Amino acid sequence: QVQLVESGGGLVQAGGSLRLSCAASISIFSINVMGWYRQAPGKQRELVARITSGGSTNYADSVKGRFTISRDNAKNTVYLQMNSLKPEDTAVYYCNAYMFAGGWADYWGQGTQVTVSS
């Protein structure tokens, strides 16, 4: 079982920045892919960004050039740096871990609210 704890959400004005953190209860070396997803009211959860254990990244088109995902292996933490925030970035952001441990499994954090005011 993997526990993920997000932090760093809040209220920010358009054009501002926030950094989200996701602390894992195990070494992230053993997690194949870690990612950030978001869900706005009335919408489906969508991928924002993800990073593999090898360091490869990919981003949703809507956040490319504004958001950066990174990892600190020593702290077992993944970050999402969000710059030039827009009101449409408002959502609950969830951390995800996808790994093989006897079978492929997804683990989710509890979510952190990000609200961008215009």
mmCIF file of N, CA and C in Angstrom:
data_model
loop_
_atom_site.group_PDB
_atom_site.id
_atom_site.type_symbol
_atom_site.label_atom_id
_atom_site.label_comp_id
_atom_site.label_asym_id
_atom_site.label_seq_id
_atom_site.Cartn_x
_atom_site.Cartn_y
_atom_site.Cartn_z
ATOM 1 N N GLN A 1 0.837 -1.185 0.000
ATOM 2 C CA GLN A 1 0.000 0.000 0.000
ATOM 3 C C GLN A 1 0.880 1.246 0.000
ATOM 4 N N VAL A 2 0.538 2.196 -0.843
ATOM 5 C CA VAL A 2 1.288 3.441 -0.948
ATOM 6 C C VAL A 2 0.387 4.581 -0.501
ATOM 7 N N GLN A 3 0.888 5.412 0.369
ATOM 8 C CA GLN A 3 0.149 6.608 0.774
ATOM 9 C C GLN A 3 0.778 7.829 0.140
ATOM 10 N N LEU A 4 -0.065 8.699 -0.378
ATOM 11 C CA LEU A 4 0.375 9.927 -1.030
ATOM 12 C C LEU A 4 -0.295 11.103 -0.333
ATOM 13 N N VAL A 5 0.487 12.089 0.029
ATOM 14 C CA VAL A 5 -0.048 13.257 0.718
ATOM 15 C C VAL A 5 0.327 14.502 -0.072
ATOM 16 N N GLU A 6 -0.705 15.181 -0.565
ATOM 17 C CA GLU A 6 -0.493 16.412 -1.323
ATOM 18 C C GLU A 6 -0.533 17.630 -0.408
ATOM 19 N N SER A 7 0.148 18.663 -0.829
ATOM 20 C CA SER A 7 0.094 19.946 -0.140
ATOM 21 C C SER A 7 0.443 21.042 -1.136
ATOM 22 N N GLY A 8 0.144 22.276 -0.752
ATOM 23 C CA GLY A 8 0.547 23.413 -1.562
ATOM 24 C C GLY A 8 -0.560 24.102 -2.325
ATOM 25 N N GLY A 9 -1.773 23.568 -2.268
ATOM 26 C CA GLY A 9 -2.873 24.224 -2.967
ATOM 27 C C GLY A 9 -3.270 25.512 -2.273
ATOM 28 N N GLY A 10 -4.161 26.246 -2.918
ATOM 29 C CA GLY A 10 -4.634 27.488 -2.325
ATOM 30 C C GLY A 10 -5.303 28.376 -3.343
ATOM 31 N N LEU A 11 -5.487 29.625 -2.941
ATOM 32 C CA LEU A 11 -6.116 30.631 -3.784
ATOM 33 C C LEU A 11 -5.045 31.574 -4.310
ATOM 34 N N VAL A 12 -5.056 31.814 -5.608
ATOM 35 C CA VAL A 12 -4.063 32.690 -6.229
ATOM 36 C C VAL A 12 -4.731 33.473 -7.349
ATOM 37 N N GLN A 13 -4.212 34.648 -7.620
ATOM 38 C CA GLN A 13 -4.744 35.442 -8.724
ATOM 39 C C GLN A 13 -4.194 34.941 -10.054
ATOM 40 N N ALA A 14 -4.941 35.194 -11.098
ATOM 41 C CA ALA A 14 -4.485 34.843 -12.438
ATOM 42 C C ALA A 14 -3.114 35.450 -12.696
ATOM 43 N N GLY A 15 -2.245 34.642 -13.307
ATOM 44 C CA GLY A 15 -0.877 35.067 -13.550
ATOM 45 C C GLY A 15 0.086 34.685 -12.443
ATOM 46 N N GLY A 16 -0.445 34.236 -11.338
ATOM 47 C CA GLY A 16 0.390 33.855 -10.201
ATOM 48 C C GLY A 16 0.932 32.448 -10.312
ATOM 49 N N SER A 17 1.607 32.019 -9.246
ATOM 50 C CA SER A 17 2.255 30.711 -9.215
ATOM 51 C C SER A 17 1.927 29.972 -7.925
ATOM 52 N N LEU A 18 1.956 28.666 -8.026
ATOM 53 C CA LEU A 18 1.855 27.777 -6.867
ATOM 54 C C LEU A 18 2.749 26.578 -7.112
ATOM 55 N N ARG A 19 3.219 25.971 -6.029
ATOM 56 C CA ARG A 19 3.944 24.708 -6.149
ATOM 57 C C ARG A 19 3.248 23.665 -5.297
ATOM 58 N N LEU A 20 2.834 22.593 -5.944
ATOM 59 C CA LEU A 20 2.234 21.467 -5.244
ATOM 60 C C LEU A 20 3.301 20.433 -4.918
ATOM 61 N N SER A 21 3.131 19.787 -3.769
ATOM 62 C CA SER A 21 4.033 18.716 -3.361
ATOM 63 C C SER A 21 3.237 17.449 -3.119
ATOM 64 N N CYS A 22 3.853 16.325 -3.407
ATOM 65 C CA CYS A 22 3.244 15.016 -3.147
ATOM 66 C C CYS A 22 4.297 14.146 -2.484
ATOM 67 N N ALA A 23 4.084 13.858 -1.214
ATOM 68 C CA ALA A 23 5.019 13.031 -0.458
ATOM 69 C C ALA A 23 4.512 11.599 -0.436
ATOM 70 N N ALA A 24 5.380 10.662 -0.830
ATOM 71 C CA ALA A 24 5.024 9.247 -0.868
ATOM 72 C C ALA A 24 5.535 8.535 0.384
ATOM 73 N N SER A 25 4.825 7.477 0.777
ATOM 74 C CA SER A 25 5.191 6.735 1.983
ATOM 75 C C SER A 25 6.271 5.688 1.718
ATOM 76 N N ILE A 26 6.629 5.517 0.433
ATOM 77 C CA ILE A 26 7.687 4.576 0.068
ATOM 78 C C ILE A 26 8.690 5.292 -0.821
ATOM 79 N N SER A 27 9.799 4.625 -1.069
ATOM 80 C CA SER A 27 10.781 5.200 -1.976
ATOM 81 C C SER A 27 10.192 5.339 -3.372
ATOM 82 N N ILE A 28 10.310 6.543 -3.940
ATOM 83 C CA ILE A 28 9.730 6.733 -5.274
ATOM 84 C C ILE A 28 10.562 6.073 -6.367
ATOM 85 N N PHE A 29 11.721 5.543 -6.008
ATOM 86 C CA PHE A 29 12.489 4.743 -6.964
ATOM 87 C C PHE A 29 11.676 3.539 -7.417
ATOM 88 N N SER A 30 10.821 3.043 -6.529
ATOM 89 C CA SER A 30 10.064 1.832 -6.836
ATOM 90 C C SER A 30 8.734 2.121 -7.532
ATOM 91 N N ILE A 31 8.449 3.372 -7.771
ATOM 92 C CA ILE A 31 7.201 3.766 -8.427
ATOM 93 C C ILE A 31 7.492 4.051 -9.901
ATOM 94 N N ASN A 32 6.823 3.333 -10.778
ATOM 95 C CA ASN A 32 7.129 3.440 -12.201
ATOM 96 C C ASN A 32 6.790 4.819 -12.777
ATOM 97 N N VAL A 33 5.593 5.307 -12.430
ATOM 98 C CA VAL A 33 5.165 6.611 -12.932
ATOM 99 C C VAL A 33 4.467 7.360 -11.812
ATOM 100 N N MET A 34 4.818 8.616 -11.644
ATOM 101 C CA MET A 34 4.074 9.479 -10.730
ATOM 102 C C MET A 34 3.503 10.636 -11.526
ATOM 103 N N GLY A 35 2.302 11.008 -11.177
ATOM 104 C CA GLY A 35 1.666 12.047 -11.968
ATOM 105 C C GLY A 35 0.745 12.927 -11.155
ATOM 106 N N TRP A 36 0.365 14.008 -11.787
ATOM 107 C CA TRP A 36 -0.635 14.920 -11.248
ATOM 108 C C TRP A 36 -1.833 14.926 -12.198
ATOM 109 N N TYR A 37 -2.999 14.784 -11.607
ATOM 110 C CA TYR A 37 -4.251 14.866 -12.326
ATOM 111 C C TYR A 37 -5.083 15.984 -11.697
ATOM 112 N N ARG A 38 -6.090 16.433 -12.406
ATOM 113 C CA ARG A 38 -6.984 17.431 -11.830
ATOM 114 C C ARG A 38 -8.417 17.163 -12.254
ATOM 115 N N GLN A 39 -9.316 17.629 -11.407
ATOM 116 C CA GLN A 39 -10.730 17.474 -11.696
ATOM 117 C C GLN A 39 -11.453 18.757 -11.316
ATOM 118 N N ALA A 40 -12.033 19.391 -12.323
ATOM 119 C CA ALA A 40 -12.830 20.590 -12.104
ATOM 120 C C ALA A 40 -14.290 20.174 -11.906
ATOM 121 N N PRO A 41 -15.084 21.011 -11.258
ATOM 122 C CA PRO A 41 -16.495 20.672 -11.032
ATOM 123 C C PRO A 41 -17.220 20.346 -12.337
ATOM 124 N N GLY A 42 -17.906 19.208 -12.346
ATOM 125 C CA GLY A 42 -18.670 18.814 -13.522
ATOM 126 C C GLY A 42 -17.852 18.246 -14.655
ATOM 127 N N LYS A 43 -16.553 18.071 -14.421
ATOM 128 C CA LYS A 43 -15.684 17.548 -15.486
ATOM 129 C C LYS A 43 -15.006 16.263 -15.037
ATOM 130 N N GLN A 44 -14.496 15.535 -16.021
ATOM 131 C CA GLN A 44 -13.774 14.310 -15.710
ATOM 132 C C GLN A 44 -12.359 14.623 -15.245
ATOM 133 N N ARG A 45 -11.811 13.720 -14.470
ATOM 134 C CA ARG A 45 -10.425 13.864 -14.041
ATOM 135 C C ARG A 45 -9.530 13.742 -15.276
ATOM 136 N N GLU A 46 -8.529 14.625 -15.351
ATOM 137 C CA GLU A 46 -7.638 14.619 -16.499
ATOM 138 C C GLU A 46 -6.184 14.658 -16.054
ATOM 139 N N LEU A 47 -5.340 14.094 -16.903
ATOM 140 C CA LEU A 47 -3.908 14.121 -16.644
ATOM 141 C C LEU A 47 -3.375 15.532 -16.845
ATOM 142 N N VAL A 48 -2.552 15.969 -15.910
ATOM 143 C CA VAL A 48 -1.873 17.256 -16.031
ATOM 144 C C VAL A 48 -0.417 17.035 -16.443
ATOM 145 N N ALA A 49 0.282 16.179 -15.715
ATOM 146 C CA ALA A 49 1.691 15.915 -15.999
ATOM 147 C C ALA A 49 2.086 14.618 -15.308
ATOM 148 N N ARG A 50 3.105 13.946 -15.855
ATOM 149 C CA ARG A 50 3.603 12.751 -15.208
ATOM 150 C C ARG A 50 5.087 12.612 -15.469
ATOM 151 N N ILE A 51 5.726 11.858 -14.586
ATOM 152 C CA ILE A 51 7.161 11.652 -14.676
ATOM 153 C C ILE A 51 7.455 10.192 -14.356
ATOM 154 N N THR A 52 8.300 9.581 -15.171
ATOM 155 C CA THR A 52 8.647 8.182 -14.958
ATOM 156 C C THR A 52 9.817 8.051 -13.991
ATOM 157 N N SER A 53 10.073 6.832 -13.582
ATOM 158 C CA SER A 53 11.208 6.585 -12.696
ATOM 159 C C SER A 53 12.524 6.935 -13.382
ATOM 160 N N GLY A 54 12.522 6.933 -14.718
ATOM 161 C CA GLY A 54 13.714 7.300 -15.462
ATOM 162 C C GLY A 54 13.824 8.789 -15.720
ATOM 163 N N GLY A 55 12.799 9.541 -15.310
ATOM 164 C CA GLY A 55 12.856 10.995 -15.453
ATOM 165 C C GLY A 55 12.162 11.557 -16.674
ATOM 166 N N SER A 56 11.575 10.704 -17.500
ATOM 167 C CA SER A 56 10.844 11.208 -18.662
ATOM 168 C C SER A 56 9.548 11.866 -18.208
ATOM 169 N N THR A 57 9.194 12.944 -18.894
ATOM 170 C CA THR A 57 7.994 13.685 -18.519
ATOM 171 C C THR A 57 7.067 13.870 -19.716
ATOM 172 N N ASN A 58 5.802 14.034 -19.417
ATOM 173 C CA ASN A 58 4.887 14.524 -20.440
ATOM 174 C C ASN A 58 3.785 15.335 -19.772
ATOM 175 N N TYR A 59 3.215 16.240 -20.580
ATOM 176 C CA TYR A 59 2.275 17.231 -20.081
ATOM 177 C C TYR A 59 1.024 17.309 -20.947
ATOM 178 N N ALA A 60 -0.051 17.703 -20.321
ATOM 179 C CA ALA A 60 -1.244 18.046 -21.093
ATOM 180 C C ALA A 60 -0.933 19.288 -21.928
ATOM 181 N N ASP A 61 -1.513 19.361 -23.111
ATOM 182 C CA ASP A 61 -1.255 20.508 -23.990
ATOM 183 C C ASP A 61 -1.616 21.824 -23.303
ATOM 184 N N SER A 62 -2.631 21.794 -22.468
ATOM 185 C CA SER A 62 -3.126 23.020 -21.848
ATOM 186 C C SER A 62 -2.165 23.615 -20.826
ATOM 187 N N VAL A 63 -1.179 22.828 -20.378
ATOM 188 C CA VAL A 63 -0.258 23.334 -19.351
ATOM 189 C C VAL A 63 1.192 23.390 -19.834
ATOM 190 N N LYS A 64 1.454 22.939 -21.037
ATOM 191 C CA LYS A 64 2.828 22.948 -21.557
ATOM 192 C C LYS A 64 3.384 24.375 -21.554
ATOM 193 N N GLY A 65 4.610 24.481 -21.073
ATOM 194 C CA GLY A 65 5.255 25.788 -21.012
ATOM 195 C C GLY A 65 4.925 26.579 -19.760
ATOM 196 N N ARG A 66 3.948 26.117 -18.990
ATOM 197 C CA ARG A 66 3.561 26.825 -17.758
ATOM 198 C C ARG A 66 3.825 25.981 -16.513
ATOM 199 N N PHE A 67 3.621 24.672 -16.619
ATOM 200 C CA PHE A 67 3.780 23.776 -15.472
ATOM 201 C C PHE A 67 5.029 22.916 -15.655
ATOM 202 N N THR A 68 5.652 22.569 -14.540
ATOM 203 C CA THR A 68 6.822 21.695 -14.564
ATOM 204 C C THR A 68 6.703 20.665 -13.461
ATOM 205 N N ILE A 69 6.834 19.401 -13.832
ATOM 206 C CA ILE A 69 6.835 18.319 -12.844
ATOM 207 C C ILE A 69 8.281 17.919 -12.574
ATOM 208 N N SER A 70 8.568 17.645 -11.318
ATOM 209 C CA SER A 70 9.927 17.235 -10.946
ATOM 210 C C SER A 70 9.857 16.304 -9.753
ATOM 211 N N ARG A 71 10.971 15.680 -9.452
ATOM 212 C CA ARG A 71 10.993 14.736 -8.341
ATOM 213 C C ARG A 71 12.262 14.917 -7.525
ATOM 214 N N ASP A 72 12.130 14.701 -6.227
ATOM 215 C CA ASP A 72 13.279 14.701 -5.313
ATOM 216 C C ASP A 72 13.319 13.311 -4.702
ATOM 217 N N ASN A 73 14.200 12.470 -5.232
ATOM 218 C CA ASN A 73 14.232 11.076 -4.774
ATOM 219 C C ASN A 73 14.619 10.968 -3.299
ATOM 220 N N ALA A 74 15.468 11.847 -2.842
ATOM 221 C CA ALA A 74 15.902 11.790 -1.442
ATOM 222 C C ALA A 74 14.756 12.072 -0.478
ATOM 223 N N LYS A 75 13.781 12.870 -0.925
ATOM 224 C CA LYS A 75 12.644 13.222 -0.079
ATOM 225 C C LYS A 75 11.388 12.428 -0.423
ATOM 226 N N ASN A 76 11.504 11.535 -1.397
ATOM 227 C CA ASN A 76 10.336 10.753 -1.854
ATOM 228 C C ASN A 76 9.156 11.668 -2.181
ATOM 229 N N THR A 77 9.459 12.732 -2.867
ATOM 230 C CA THR A 77 8.460 13.770 -3.144
ATOM 231 C C THR A 77 8.491 14.159 -4.615
ATOM 232 N N VAL A 78 7.309 14.367 -5.149
ATOM 233 C CA VAL A 78 7.149 14.883 -6.504
ATOM 234 C C VAL A 78 6.488 16.251 -6.411
ATOM 235 N N TYR A 79 6.926 17.156 -7.276
ATOM 236 C CA TYR A 79 6.426 18.524 -7.253
ATOM 237 C C TYR A 79 5.748 18.880 -8.567
ATOM 238 N N LEU A 80 4.858 19.829 -8.488
ATOM 239 C CA LEU A 80 4.282 20.424 -9.683
ATOM 240 C C LEU A 80 4.374 21.937 -9.525
ATOM 241 N N GLN A 81 5.283 22.533 -10.264
ATOM 242 C CA GLN A 81 5.418 23.981 -10.263
ATOM 243 C C GLN A 81 4.464 24.542 -11.305
ATOM 244 N N MET A 82 3.570 25.409 -10.859
ATOM 245 C CA MET A 82 2.544 25.960 -11.750
ATOM 246 C C MET A 82 2.736 27.467 -11.850
ATOM 247 N N ASN A 83 3.052 27.932 -13.039
ATOM 248 C CA ASN A 83 3.249 29.357 -13.292
ATOM 249 C C ASN A 83 2.196 29.867 -14.267
ATOM 250 N N SER A 84 2.066 31.171 -14.313
ATOM 251 C CA SER A 84 1.103 31.809 -15.237
ATOM 252 C C SER A 84 -0.275 31.155 -15.128
ATOM 253 N N LEU A 85 -0.729 31.011 -13.910
ATOM 254 C CA LEU A 85 -1.996 30.309 -13.685
ATOM 255 C C LEU A 85 -3.169 31.069 -14.280
ATOM 256 N N LYS A 86 -4.137 30.291 -14.747
ATOM 257 C CA LYS A 86 -5.338 30.838 -15.374
ATOM 258 C C LYS A 86 -6.570 30.367 -14.596
ATOM 259 N N PRO A 87 -7.670 31.092 -14.682
ATOM 260 C CA PRO A 87 -8.882 30.642 -13.984
ATOM 261 C C PRO A 87 -9.297 29.224 -14.379
ATOM 262 N N GLU A 88 -9.020 28.837 -15.612
ATOM 263 C CA GLU A 88 -9.385 27.485 -16.043
ATOM 264 C C GLU A 88 -8.505 26.395 -15.444
ATOM 265 N N ASP A 89 -7.475 26.777 -14.705
ATOM 266 C CA ASP A 89 -6.665 25.795 -13.977
ATOM 267 C C ASP A 89 -7.310 25.437 -12.635
ATOM 268 N N THR A 90 -8.378 26.121 -12.274
ATOM 269 C CA THR A 90 -9.064 25.849 -11.014
ATOM 270 C C THR A 90 -9.600 24.420 -11.000
ATOM 271 N N ALA A 91 -9.223 23.664 -9.970
ATOM 272 C CA ALA A 91 -9.611 22.257 -9.871
ATOM 273 C C ALA A 91 -9.061 21.687 -8.570
ATOM 274 N N VAL A 92 -9.491 20.464 -8.279
ATOM 275 C CA VAL A 92 -8.814 19.681 -7.241
ATOM 276 C C VAL A 92 -7.708 18.898 -7.935
ATOM 277 N N TYR A 93 -6.502 19.027 -7.423
ATOM 278 C CA TYR A 93 -5.344 18.357 -8.008
ATOM 279 C C TYR A 93 -5.004 17.121 -7.176
ATOM 280 N N TYR A 94 -4.842 15.998 -7.884
ATOM 281 C CA TYR A 94 -4.569 14.723 -7.233
ATOM 282 C C TYR A 94 -3.207 14.181 -7.664
ATOM 283 N N CYS A 95 -2.498 13.648 -6.711
ATOM 284 C CA CYS A 95 -1.250 12.958 -6.995
ATOM 285 C C CYS A 95 -1.554 11.480 -7.258
ATOM 286 N N ASN A 96 -0.842 10.908 -8.190
ATOM 287 C CA ASN A 96 -1.052 9.508 -8.568
ATOM 288 C C ASN A 96 0.274 8.775 -8.631
ATOM 289 N N ALA A 97 0.238 7.522 -8.174
ATOM 290 C CA ALA A 97 1.395 6.643 -8.316
ATOM 291 C C ALA A 97 0.946 5.382 -9.042
ATOM 292 N N TYR A 98 1.673 5.019 -10.063
ATOM 293 C CA TYR A 98 1.346 3.830 -10.865
ATOM 294 C C TYR A 98 2.560 2.919 -10.814
ATOM 295 N N MET A 99 2.357 1.722 -10.273
ATOM 296 C CA MET A 99 3.509 0.851 -10.065
ATOM 297 C C MET A 99 3.125 -0.612 -10.122
ATOM 298 N N PHE A 100 4.164 -1.443 -10.286
ATOM 299 C CA PHE A 100 3.967 -2.880 -10.328
ATOM 300 C C PHE A 100 4.435 -3.456 -9.002
ATOM 301 N N ALA A 101 3.501 -4.114 -8.310
ATOM 302 C CA ALA A 101 3.828 -4.765 -7.047
ATOM 303 C C ALA A 101 2.942 -5.996 -6.948
ATOM 304 N N GLY A 102 3.338 -7.049 -7.699
ATOM 305 C CA GLY A 102 2.487 -8.228 -7.777
ATOM 306 C C GLY A 102 1.384 -8.061 -8.804
ATOM 307 N N GLY A 103 1.270 -6.895 -9.360
ATOM 308 C CA GLY A 103 0.278 -6.523 -10.365
ATOM 309 C C GLY A 103 0.325 -5.015 -10.488
ATOM 310 N N TRP A 104 -0.171 -4.481 -11.602
ATOM 311 C CA TRP A 104 -0.153 -3.028 -11.781
ATOM 312 C C TRP A 104 -1.252 -2.411 -10.926
ATOM 313 N N ALA A 105 -0.927 -1.309 -10.274
ATOM 314 C CA ALA A 105 -1.894 -0.680 -9.377
ATOM 315 C C ALA A 105 -1.733 0.821 -9.399
ATOM 316 N N ASP A 106 -2.845 1.505 -9.205
ATOM 317 C CA ASP A 106 -2.898 2.956 -9.081
ATOM 318 C C ASP A 106 -3.151 3.330 -7.635
ATOM 319 N N TYR A 107 -2.443 4.344 -7.169
ATOM 320 C CA TYR A 107 -2.675 4.899 -5.838
ATOM 321 C C TYR A 107 -2.922 6.394 -5.984
ATOM 322 N N TRP A 108 -3.816 6.917 -5.141
ATOM 323 C CA TRP A 108 -4.200 8.318 -5.227
ATOM 324 C C TRP A 108 -4.069 9.019 -3.883
ATOM 325 N N GLY A 109 -3.722 10.286 -3.951
ATOM 326 C CA GLY A 109 -3.768 11.117 -2.763
ATOM 327 C C GLY A 109 -5.181 11.634 -2.557
ATOM 328 N N GLN A 110 -5.334 12.442 -1.503
ATOM 329 C CA GLN A 110 -6.668 12.924 -1.139
ATOM 330 C C GLN A 110 -7.080 14.157 -1.942
ATOM 331 N N GLY A 111 -6.128 14.774 -2.607
ATOM 332 C CA GLY A 111 -6.421 15.946 -3.429
ATOM 333 C C GLY A 111 -6.163 17.245 -2.697
ATOM 334 N N THR A 112 -5.808 18.267 -3.463
ATOM 335 C CA THR A 112 -5.620 19.599 -2.908
ATOM 336 C C THR A 112 -6.270 20.604 -3.853
ATOM 337 N N GLN A 113 -7.000 21.546 -3.283
ATOM 338 C CA GLN A 113 -7.764 22.500 -4.083
ATOM 339 C C GLN A 113 -6.866 23.632 -4.572
ATOM 340 N N VAL A 114 -6.959 23.925 -5.849
ATOM 341 C CA VAL A 114 -6.302 25.082 -6.447
ATOM 342 C C VAL A 114 -7.390 25.960 -7.047
ATOM 343 N N THR A 115 -7.432 27.213 -6.606
ATOM 344 C CA THR A 115 -8.421 28.154 -7.109
ATOM 345 C C THR A 115 -7.698 29.375 -7.666
ATOM 346 N N VAL A 116 -7.975 29.688 -8.919
ATOM 347 C CA VAL A 116 -7.341 30.830 -9.572
ATOM 348 C C VAL A 116 -8.420 31.867 -9.861
ATOM 349 N N SER A 117 -8.272 33.026 -9.269
ATOM 350 C CA SER A 117 -9.263 34.089 -9.460
ATOM 351 C C SER A 117 -8.855 34.991 -10.618
ATOM 352 N N SER A 118 -9.865 35.522 -11.301
ATOM 353 C CA SER A 118 -9.583 36.382 -12.467
ATOM 354 C C SER A 118 -9.455 37.845 -12.060
#
